[in-house]
Short mmCIF file of C-alpha atoms in Angstrom, two decimals:
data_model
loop_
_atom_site.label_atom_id
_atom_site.label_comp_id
_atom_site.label_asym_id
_atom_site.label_seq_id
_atom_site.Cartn_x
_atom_site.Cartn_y
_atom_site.Cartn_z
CA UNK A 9 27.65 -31.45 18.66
CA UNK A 10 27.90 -31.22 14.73
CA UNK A 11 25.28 -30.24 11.95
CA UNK A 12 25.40 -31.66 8.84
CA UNK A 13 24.45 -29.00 6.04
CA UNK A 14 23.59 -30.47 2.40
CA UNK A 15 25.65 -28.96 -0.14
CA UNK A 16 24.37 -26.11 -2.01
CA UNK A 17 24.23 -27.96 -5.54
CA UNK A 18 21.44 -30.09 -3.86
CA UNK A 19 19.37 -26.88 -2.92
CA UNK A 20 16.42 -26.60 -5.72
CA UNK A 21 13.74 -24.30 -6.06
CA UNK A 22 10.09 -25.50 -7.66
CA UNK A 23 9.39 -24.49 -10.92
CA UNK A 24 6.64 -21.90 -9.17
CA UNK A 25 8.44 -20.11 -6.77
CA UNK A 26 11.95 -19.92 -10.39
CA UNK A 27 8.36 -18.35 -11.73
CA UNK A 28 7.65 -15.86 -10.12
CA UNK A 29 11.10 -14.85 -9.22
CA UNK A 30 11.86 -14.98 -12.88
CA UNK A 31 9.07 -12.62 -13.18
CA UNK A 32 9.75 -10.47 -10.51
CA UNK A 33 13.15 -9.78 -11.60
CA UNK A 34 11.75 -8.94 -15.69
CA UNK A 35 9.11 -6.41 -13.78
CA UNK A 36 12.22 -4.61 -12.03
CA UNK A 37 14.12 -4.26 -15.21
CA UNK A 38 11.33 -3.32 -17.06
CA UNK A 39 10.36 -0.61 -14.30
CA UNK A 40 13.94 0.60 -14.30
CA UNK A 41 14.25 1.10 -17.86
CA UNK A 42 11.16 2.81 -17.88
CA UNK A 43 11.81 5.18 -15.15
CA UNK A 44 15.51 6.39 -17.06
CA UNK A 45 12.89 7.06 -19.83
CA UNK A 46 10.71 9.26 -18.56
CA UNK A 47 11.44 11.90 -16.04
CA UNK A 48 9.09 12.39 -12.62
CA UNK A 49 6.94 15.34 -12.40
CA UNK A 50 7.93 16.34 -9.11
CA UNK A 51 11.54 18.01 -9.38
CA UNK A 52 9.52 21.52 -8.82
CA UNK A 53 7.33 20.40 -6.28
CA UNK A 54 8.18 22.34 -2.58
CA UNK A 55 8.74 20.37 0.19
CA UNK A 56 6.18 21.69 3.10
CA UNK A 57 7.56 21.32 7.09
CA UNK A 58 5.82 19.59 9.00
CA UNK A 59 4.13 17.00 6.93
CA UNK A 60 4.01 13.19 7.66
CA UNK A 61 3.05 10.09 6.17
CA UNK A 62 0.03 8.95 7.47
CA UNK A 63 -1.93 5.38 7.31
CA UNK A 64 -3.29 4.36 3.88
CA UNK A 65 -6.71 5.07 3.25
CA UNK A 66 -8.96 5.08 0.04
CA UNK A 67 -10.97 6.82 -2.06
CA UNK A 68 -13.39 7.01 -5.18
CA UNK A 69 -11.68 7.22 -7.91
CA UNK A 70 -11.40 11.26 -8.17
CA UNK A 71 -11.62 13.10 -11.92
CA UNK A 72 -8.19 13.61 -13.38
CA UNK A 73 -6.12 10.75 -11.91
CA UNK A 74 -5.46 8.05 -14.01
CA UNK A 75 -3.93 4.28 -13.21
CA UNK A 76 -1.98 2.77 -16.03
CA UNK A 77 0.25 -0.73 -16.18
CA UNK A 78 2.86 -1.41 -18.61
CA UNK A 79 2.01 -4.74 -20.62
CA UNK A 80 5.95 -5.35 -21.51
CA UNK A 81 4.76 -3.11 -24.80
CA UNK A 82 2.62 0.06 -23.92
CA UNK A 83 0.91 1.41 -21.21
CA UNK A 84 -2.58 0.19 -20.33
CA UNK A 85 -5.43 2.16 -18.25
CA UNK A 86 -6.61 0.53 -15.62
CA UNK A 87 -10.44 1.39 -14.47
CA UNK A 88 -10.16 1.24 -10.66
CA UNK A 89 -13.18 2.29 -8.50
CA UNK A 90 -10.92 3.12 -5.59
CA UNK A 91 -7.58 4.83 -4.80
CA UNK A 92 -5.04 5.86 -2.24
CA UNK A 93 -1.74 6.67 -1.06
CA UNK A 94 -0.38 3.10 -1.26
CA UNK A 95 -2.58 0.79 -3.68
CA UNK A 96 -5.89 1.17 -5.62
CA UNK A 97 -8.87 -1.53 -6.42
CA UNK A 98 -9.03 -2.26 -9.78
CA UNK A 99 -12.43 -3.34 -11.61
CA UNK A 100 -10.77 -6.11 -13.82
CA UNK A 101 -6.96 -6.67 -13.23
CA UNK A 102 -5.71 -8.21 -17.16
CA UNK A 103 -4.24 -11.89 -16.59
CA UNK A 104 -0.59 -10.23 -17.78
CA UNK A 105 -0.47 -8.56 -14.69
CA UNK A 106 -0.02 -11.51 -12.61
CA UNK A 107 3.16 -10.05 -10.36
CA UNK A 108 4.93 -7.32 -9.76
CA UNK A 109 3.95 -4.54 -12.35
CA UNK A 110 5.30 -1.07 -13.54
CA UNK A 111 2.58 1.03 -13.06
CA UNK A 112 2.58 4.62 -13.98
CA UNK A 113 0.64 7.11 -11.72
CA UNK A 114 -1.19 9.97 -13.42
CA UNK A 115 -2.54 13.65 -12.28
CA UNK A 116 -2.66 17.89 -12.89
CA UNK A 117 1.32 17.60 -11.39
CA UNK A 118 2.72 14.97 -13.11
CA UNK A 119 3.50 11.33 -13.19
CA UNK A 120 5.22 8.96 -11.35
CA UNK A 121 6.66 5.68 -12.34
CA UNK A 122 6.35 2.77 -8.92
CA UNK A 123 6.27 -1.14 -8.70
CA UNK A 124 2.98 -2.46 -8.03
CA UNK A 125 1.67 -6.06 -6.68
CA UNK A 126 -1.33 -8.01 -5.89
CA UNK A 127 -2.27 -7.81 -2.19
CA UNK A 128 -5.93 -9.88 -3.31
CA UNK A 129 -7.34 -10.83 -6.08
CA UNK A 130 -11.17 -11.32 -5.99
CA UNK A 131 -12.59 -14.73 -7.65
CA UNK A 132 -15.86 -13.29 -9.29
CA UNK A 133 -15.18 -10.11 -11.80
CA UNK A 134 -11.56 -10.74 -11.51
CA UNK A 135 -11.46 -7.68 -9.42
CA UNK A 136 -7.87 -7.00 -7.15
CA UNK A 137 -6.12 -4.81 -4.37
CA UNK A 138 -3.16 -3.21 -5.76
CA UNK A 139 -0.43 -2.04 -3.90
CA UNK A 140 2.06 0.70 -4.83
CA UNK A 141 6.05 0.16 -4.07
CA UNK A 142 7.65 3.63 -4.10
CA UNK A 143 11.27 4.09 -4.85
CA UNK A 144 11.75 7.01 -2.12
CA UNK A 145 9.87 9.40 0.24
CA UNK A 146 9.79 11.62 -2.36
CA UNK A 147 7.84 10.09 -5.15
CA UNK A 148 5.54 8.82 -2.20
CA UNK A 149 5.43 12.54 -1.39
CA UNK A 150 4.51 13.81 -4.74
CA UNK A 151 1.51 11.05 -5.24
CA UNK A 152 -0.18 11.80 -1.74
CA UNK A 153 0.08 15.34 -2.85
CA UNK A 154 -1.35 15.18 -6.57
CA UNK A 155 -3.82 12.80 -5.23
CA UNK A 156 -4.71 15.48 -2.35
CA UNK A 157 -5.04 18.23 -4.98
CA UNK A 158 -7.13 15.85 -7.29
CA UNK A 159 -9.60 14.91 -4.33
CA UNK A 160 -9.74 18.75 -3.12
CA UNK A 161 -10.66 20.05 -7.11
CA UNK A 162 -13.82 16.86 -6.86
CA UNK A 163 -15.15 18.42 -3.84
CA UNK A 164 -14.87 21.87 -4.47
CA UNK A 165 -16.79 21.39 -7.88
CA UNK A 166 -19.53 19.97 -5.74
#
């Protein structure tokens, strides 16, 4: 029994998926050269024993964290109404962010630089489900924790 395998020279790809792989790949460089540019706040954070990483959930929007996307130009805030661990929902995603996006990820300890994509994208108020791509267990580390402290400072004011 033979198969018969086109040749690779006939393999194509549609001009949507070249898109957003095109796209894909500018976001990565783009989120690499801005990562070399700015160092992470975390390099003096301790590491606690004992600590996992739990399932995502979300929260308001605490005081003193702040969302921003890179445009290709400058960073951008993004108003989102909810936040956690791995994504946020944003109140109006900007049409540029149609992809993966550098997004930079704000609080009292620092910043941290990640990959973000659409997981939805709601049809009235324009209105989307971020998630957030980590490059290690460490920067994951650090954003559960500033996000921790930022939740902990809302409720103790209360």
């Amino acid at each position: 029994m033979s198969h018969e395998f086109d040749e690779v020279s006939n393999f194509e790809i549609d001009s949507e998926t070249e898109a957003a792989l095109r796209r894909q790949d500018e976001a990565l460089l783009l989120l690499e050269r801005l990562r070399s540019e700015e160092p992470f706040g975390f390099s003096n954070a301790k590491k606690i024993p004992g600590q996992e990483r739990r399932d995502f959930r979300r929260w308001a929007m605490p005081p003193g964290i702040t969302i921003e996307m890179h445009d290709g130009t400058r960073w951008c805030k993004i108003n989102c109404s909810d936040v956690g661990v791995g994504g946020a929902r944003t109140d109006f995603l900007p049409s540029w962010a149609d992809g993966p996006t550098p997004v930079r990820l704000k609080g009292a300890a620092g910043a941290v630089i990640v990959l973000s994509d659409i997981m939805w994208h709601g049809t009235s108020a324009n209105q989307a489900g971020i998630r957030f791509e980590f490059l290690d267990d460490e920067e994951r580390d650090f954003w559960s924790g500033t996000l921790i402290d930022a939740l902990l400072a809302r409720h103790s004011l209360a």
